Coordinates of C-alpha atoms in Angstrom, one line a residue:
X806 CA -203.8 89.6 205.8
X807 CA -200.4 90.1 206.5
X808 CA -197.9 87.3 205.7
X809 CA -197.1 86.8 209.5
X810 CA -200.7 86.6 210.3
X811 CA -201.4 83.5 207.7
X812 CA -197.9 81.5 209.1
X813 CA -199.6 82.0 212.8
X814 CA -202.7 80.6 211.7
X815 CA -201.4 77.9 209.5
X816 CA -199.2 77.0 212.9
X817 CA -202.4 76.8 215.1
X818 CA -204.4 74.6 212.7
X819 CA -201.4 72.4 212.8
X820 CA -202.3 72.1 216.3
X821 CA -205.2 70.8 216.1
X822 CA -204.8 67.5 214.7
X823 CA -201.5 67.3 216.4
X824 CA -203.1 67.4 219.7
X825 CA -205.8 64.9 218.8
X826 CA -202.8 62.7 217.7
X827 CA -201.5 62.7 221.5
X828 CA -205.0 62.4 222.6
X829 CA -205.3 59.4 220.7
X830 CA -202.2 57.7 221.9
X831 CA -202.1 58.1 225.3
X832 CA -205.9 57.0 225.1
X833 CA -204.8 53.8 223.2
X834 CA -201.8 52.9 225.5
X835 CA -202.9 53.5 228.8
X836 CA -206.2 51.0 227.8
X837 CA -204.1 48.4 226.4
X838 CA -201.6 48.1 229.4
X839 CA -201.9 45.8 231.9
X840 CA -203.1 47.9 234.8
X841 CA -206.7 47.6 235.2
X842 CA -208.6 50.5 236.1
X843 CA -210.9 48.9 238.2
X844 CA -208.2 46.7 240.4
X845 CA -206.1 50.0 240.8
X846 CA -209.7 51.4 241.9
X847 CA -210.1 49.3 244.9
X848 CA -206.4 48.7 245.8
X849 CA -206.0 47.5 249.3
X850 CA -209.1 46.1 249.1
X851 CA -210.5 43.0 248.3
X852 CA -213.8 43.6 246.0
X853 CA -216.0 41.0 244.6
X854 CA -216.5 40.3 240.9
X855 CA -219.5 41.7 241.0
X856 CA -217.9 45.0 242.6
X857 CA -215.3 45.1 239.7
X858 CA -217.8 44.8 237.0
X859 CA -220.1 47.3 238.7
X860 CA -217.2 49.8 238.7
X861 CA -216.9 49.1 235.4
X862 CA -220.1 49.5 234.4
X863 CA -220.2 53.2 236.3
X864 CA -217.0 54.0 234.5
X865 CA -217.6 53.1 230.9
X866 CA -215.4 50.4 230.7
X867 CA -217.4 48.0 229.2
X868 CA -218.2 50.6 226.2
X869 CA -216.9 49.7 223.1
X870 CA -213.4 51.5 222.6
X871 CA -214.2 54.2 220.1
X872 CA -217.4 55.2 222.2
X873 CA -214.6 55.3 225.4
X874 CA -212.5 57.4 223.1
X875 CA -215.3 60.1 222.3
X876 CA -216.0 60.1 226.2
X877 CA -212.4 60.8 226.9
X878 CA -212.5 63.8 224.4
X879 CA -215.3 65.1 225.8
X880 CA -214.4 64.9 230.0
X881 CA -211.1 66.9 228.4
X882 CA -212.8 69.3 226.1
X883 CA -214.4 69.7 229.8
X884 CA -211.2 70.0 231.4
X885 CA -211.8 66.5 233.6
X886 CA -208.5 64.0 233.6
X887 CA -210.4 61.5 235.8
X888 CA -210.2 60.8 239.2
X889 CA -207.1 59.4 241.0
X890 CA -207.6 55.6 242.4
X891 CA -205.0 55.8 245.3
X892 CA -207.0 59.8 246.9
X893 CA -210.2 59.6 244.7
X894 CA -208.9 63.8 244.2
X895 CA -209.8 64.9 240.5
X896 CA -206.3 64.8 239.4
X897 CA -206.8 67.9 237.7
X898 CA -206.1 69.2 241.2
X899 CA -202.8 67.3 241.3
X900 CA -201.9 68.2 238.6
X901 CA -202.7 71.8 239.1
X902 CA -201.2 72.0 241.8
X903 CA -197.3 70.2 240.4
X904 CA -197.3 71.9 237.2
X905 CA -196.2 75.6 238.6
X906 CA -193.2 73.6 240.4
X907 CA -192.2 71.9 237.2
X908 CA -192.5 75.2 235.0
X909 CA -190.4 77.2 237.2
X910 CA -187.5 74.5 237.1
X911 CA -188.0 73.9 233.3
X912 CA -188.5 78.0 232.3
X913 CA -185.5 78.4 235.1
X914 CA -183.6 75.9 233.6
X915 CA -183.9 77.3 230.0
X916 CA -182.9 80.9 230.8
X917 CA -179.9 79.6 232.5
X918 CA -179.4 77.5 229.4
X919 CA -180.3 80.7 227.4
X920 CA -177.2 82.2 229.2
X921 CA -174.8 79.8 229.0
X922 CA -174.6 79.4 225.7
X923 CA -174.4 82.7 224.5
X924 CA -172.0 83.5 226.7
X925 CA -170.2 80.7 225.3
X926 CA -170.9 80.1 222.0
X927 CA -170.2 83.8 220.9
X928 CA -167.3 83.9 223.4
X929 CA -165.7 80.8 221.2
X930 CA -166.7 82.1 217.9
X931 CA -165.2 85.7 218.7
X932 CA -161.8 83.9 219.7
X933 CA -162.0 80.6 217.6
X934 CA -159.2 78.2 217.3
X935 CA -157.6 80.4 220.6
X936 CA -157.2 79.4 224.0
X937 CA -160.8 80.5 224.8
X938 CA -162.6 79.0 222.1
X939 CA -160.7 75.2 222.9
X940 CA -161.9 75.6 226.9
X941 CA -165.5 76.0 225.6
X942 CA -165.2 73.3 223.0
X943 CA -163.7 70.9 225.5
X944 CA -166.1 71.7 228.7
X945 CA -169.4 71.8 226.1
X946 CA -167.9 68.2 225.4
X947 CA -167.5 66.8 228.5
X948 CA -171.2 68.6 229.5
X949 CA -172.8 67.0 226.5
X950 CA -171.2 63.4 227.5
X951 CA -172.7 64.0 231.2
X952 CA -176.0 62.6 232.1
X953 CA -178.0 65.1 234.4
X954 CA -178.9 62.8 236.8
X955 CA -175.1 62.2 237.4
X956 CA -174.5 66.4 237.5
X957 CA -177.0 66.3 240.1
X958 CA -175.3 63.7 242.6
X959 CA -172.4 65.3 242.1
X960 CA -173.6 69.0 243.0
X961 CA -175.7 67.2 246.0
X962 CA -172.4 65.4 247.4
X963 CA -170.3 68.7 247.0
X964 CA -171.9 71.6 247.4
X965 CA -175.1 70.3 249.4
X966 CA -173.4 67.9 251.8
X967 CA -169.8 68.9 252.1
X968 CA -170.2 72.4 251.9
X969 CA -173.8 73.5 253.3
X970 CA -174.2 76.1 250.5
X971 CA -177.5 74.5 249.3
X972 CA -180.3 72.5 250.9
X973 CA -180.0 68.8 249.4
X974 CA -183.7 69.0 248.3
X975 CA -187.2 69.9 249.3
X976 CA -189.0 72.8 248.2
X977 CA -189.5 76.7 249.6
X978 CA -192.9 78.4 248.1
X979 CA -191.2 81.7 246.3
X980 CA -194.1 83.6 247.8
X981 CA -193.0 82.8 251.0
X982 CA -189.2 83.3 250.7
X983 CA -187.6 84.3 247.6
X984 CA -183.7 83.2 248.7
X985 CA -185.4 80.2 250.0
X986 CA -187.3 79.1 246.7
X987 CA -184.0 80.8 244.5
X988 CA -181.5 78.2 247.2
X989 CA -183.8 75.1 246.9
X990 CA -184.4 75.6 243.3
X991 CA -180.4 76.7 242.0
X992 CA -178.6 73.2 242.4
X993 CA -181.8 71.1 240.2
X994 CA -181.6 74.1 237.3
X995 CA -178.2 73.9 237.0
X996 CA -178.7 70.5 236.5
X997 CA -181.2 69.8 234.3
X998 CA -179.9 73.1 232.1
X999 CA -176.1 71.9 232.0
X1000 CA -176.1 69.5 229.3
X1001 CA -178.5 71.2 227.4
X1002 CA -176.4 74.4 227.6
X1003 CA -173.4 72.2 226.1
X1004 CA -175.4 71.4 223.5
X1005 CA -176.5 75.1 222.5
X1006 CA -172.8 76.3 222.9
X1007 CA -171.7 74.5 219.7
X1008 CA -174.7 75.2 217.8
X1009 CA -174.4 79.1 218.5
X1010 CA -170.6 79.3 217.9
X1011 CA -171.0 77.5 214.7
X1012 CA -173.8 79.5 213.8
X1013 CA -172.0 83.5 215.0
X1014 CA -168.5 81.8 213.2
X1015 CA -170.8 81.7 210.0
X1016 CA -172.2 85.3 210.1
X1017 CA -168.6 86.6 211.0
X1018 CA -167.4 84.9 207.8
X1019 CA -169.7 86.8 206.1
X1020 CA -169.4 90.5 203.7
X1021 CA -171.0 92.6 205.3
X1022 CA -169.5 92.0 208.9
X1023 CA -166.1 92.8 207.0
X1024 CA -168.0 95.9 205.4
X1025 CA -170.0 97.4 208.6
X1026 CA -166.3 96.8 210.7
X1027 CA -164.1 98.0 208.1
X1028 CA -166.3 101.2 208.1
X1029 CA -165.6 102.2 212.1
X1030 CA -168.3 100.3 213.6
X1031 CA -167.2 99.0 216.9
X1032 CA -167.2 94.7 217.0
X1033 CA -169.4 94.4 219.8
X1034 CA -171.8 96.5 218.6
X1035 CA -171.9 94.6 214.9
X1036 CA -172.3 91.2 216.7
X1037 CA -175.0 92.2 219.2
X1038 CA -176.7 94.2 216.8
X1039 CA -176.0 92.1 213.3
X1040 CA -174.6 89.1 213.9
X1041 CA -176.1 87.5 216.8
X1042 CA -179.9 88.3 215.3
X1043 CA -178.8 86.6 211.9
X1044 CA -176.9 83.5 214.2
X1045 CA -180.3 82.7 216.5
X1046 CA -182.2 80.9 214.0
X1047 CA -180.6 77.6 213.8
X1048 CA -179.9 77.6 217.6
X1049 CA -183.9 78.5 218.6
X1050 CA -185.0 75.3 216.3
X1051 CA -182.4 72.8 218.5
X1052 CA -184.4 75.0 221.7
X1053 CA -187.7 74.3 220.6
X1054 CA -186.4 70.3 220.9
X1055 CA -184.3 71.1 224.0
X1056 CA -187.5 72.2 225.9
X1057 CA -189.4 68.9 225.5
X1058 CA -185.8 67.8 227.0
X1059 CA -186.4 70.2 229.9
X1060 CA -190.0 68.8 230.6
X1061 CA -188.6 65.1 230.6
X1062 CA -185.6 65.6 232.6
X1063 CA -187.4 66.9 234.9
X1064 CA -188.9 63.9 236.4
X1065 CA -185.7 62.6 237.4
X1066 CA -184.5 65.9 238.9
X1067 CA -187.9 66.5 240.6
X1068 CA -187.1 63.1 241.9
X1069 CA -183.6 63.2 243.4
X1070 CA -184.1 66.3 244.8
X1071 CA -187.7 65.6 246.1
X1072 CA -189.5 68.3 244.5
X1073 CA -193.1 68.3 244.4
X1074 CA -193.3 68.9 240.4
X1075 CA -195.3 66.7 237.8
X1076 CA -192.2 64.6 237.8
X1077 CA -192.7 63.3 241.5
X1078 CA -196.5 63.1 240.5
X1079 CA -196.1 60.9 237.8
X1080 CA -193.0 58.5 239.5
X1081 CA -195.4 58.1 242.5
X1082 CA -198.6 57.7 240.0
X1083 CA -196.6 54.5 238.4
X1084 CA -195.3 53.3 241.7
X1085 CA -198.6 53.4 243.5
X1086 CA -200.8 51.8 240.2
X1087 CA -202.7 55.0 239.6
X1088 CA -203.3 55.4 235.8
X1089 CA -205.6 58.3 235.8
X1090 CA -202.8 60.6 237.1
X1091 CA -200.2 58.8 234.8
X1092 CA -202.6 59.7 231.9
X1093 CA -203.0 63.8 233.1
X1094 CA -199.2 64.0 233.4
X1095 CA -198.2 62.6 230.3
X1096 CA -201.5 65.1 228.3
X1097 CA -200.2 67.9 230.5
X1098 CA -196.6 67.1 229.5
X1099 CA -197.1 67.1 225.8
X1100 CA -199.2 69.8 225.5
X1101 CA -196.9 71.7 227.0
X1102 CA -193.9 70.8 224.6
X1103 CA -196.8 71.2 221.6
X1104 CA -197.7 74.9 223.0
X1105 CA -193.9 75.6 223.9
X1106 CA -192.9 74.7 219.9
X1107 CA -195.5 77.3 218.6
X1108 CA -193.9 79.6 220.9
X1109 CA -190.6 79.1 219.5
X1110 CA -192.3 79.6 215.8
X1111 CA -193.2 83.0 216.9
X1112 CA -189.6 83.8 217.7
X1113 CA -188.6 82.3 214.0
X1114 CA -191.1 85.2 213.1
X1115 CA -189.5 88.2 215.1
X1116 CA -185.8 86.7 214.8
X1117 CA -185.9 85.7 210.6
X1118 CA -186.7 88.1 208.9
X1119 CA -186.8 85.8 205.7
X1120 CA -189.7 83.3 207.1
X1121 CA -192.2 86.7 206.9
X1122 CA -191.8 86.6 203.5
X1123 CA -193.3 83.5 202.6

């Protein structure tokens, strides 16, 4: 067995208990908070106590709590999140159908992000303590010190409102129009990616600064190879690492900023799902999001382990 292969399994059993570990807590919050299933159950309504303790009855929630928790396990092992008070819809279904929304804006987010900062980051490394390089450091700044919420106002007010060039929210199906879906989705990427872009910029021009400092950049230049082609080919591989572990982090950023962006520019995401779920008193949902959401940022960090594999050489070693 190949050293790769045992890191990837080690990684996956990590997984395991990891997940339970969110299992777990959600489980444990959501039944000690003060919204009842039952009562969200018959909002609008005025059931008996009889009614409420019938429901409860159906439902389990009478069972003592670890017996609840091995039920819960089980209806996910089964791929069932419960069933939403306020449109008795599995919310599976919801959730199904807001999770493509939300991955599009985070994954389109991050490869603007992606972008950004290489552009950046190696641009200010390449002509450090030069005109370039002091731009970058002092736009990174002020994009690090601005909320994305705030970005998102902004771009509404001046490129939505005052100059027509994007719709100010909603939501065009990319199967039906791709210009539609790329003009409705443009203005919430750039502004969920923009601070985390600032971020990456001074984590990758510290990193390329490093590896230029470095022998055998001096050796492979001083011997006729061309710059660019030493820092695409050398430099920028040995530079990722430390900027793919602050990634890894960002992404769970991503995920989160996302319901506040879903929200101001009414996209129909888990974001929306989960703002309307806590306004409307409907815990199951609440619940799927939050288990969707974490999964995701669990699967997207063993992701981002692989590429430690492919990009560090060293890590194969161990």
């Amino acid at each position: 067995m190949t050293a790769v292969v045992r890191i990837l399994l080690r990684r996956i059993a990590l997984l395991v208990p990891l997940l339970l570990g969110i299992v777990l807590f959600v489980f444990l919050v959501m039944r000690f908070s003060d919204v009842d299933p039952a009562s969200a159950f018959f909002q609008g309504a005025n059931p008996t106590p009889q009614q409420l303790h019938d429901f409860r009855e159906r439902s389990g929630l009478l069972d003592p709590l670890p017996v609840r928790y091995v039920h819960f396990v089980a209806d996910l092992l089964h791929g069932d999140l419960g069933t939403s008070a306020l449109t008795r819809a599995p919310v599976v279904d919801q959730v199904t159908t807001a999770l493509p929304l939300t991955l599009q804006l985070t994954f389109l987010g991050l490869g603007i992000a992606v972008v950004l900062a290489l552009a950046g980051g190696v641009t200010a490394a390449v002509w450090r303590d030069r005109a370039p390089d002091q731009v970058i450091r002092v736009v990174s700044l002020v994009g690090v010190a601005a909320p994305g919420f705030w970005l998102a106002l902004l771009m509404i007010q001046y490129l939505a409102v005052d100059r027509g060039w994007f719709p100010t929210g909603g939501y065009v199906n990319p199967a039906d129009s791709p210009t539609g879906w790329l003009r409705t989705m443009a203005l919430p990427a750039f502004a969920l990616s923009l601070p985390v872009a600032a971020q990456l910029v001074r984590i990758v021009r510290t990193s390329v600064v490093e590896e230029l400092d470095k022998d055998y950049v001096r050796t492979a230049i001083g011997s006729g190879l061309p710059p660019l082609v030493v820092v695409g080919r050398n430099v920028l591989r040995n530079a990722l690492v430390n900027p793919l572990t602050v990634l890894g982090l960002r992404v769970g950023y991503l995920l989160g900023g996302a319901v506040v962006i879903e929200t101001i520019f009414s996209l129909p995401g888990m974001g929306k799902l989960m703002i309307d779920a806590v306004q409307n008193g409907d815990p199951a949902v609440v619940q799927g999001v939050v288990l969707t959401t974490a999964t995701g940022f669990v699967v997207v960090n063993l992701v981002i382990d692989i590429l430690y594999l492919l990009v560090n050489p060293r890590l194969r070693a161990v």
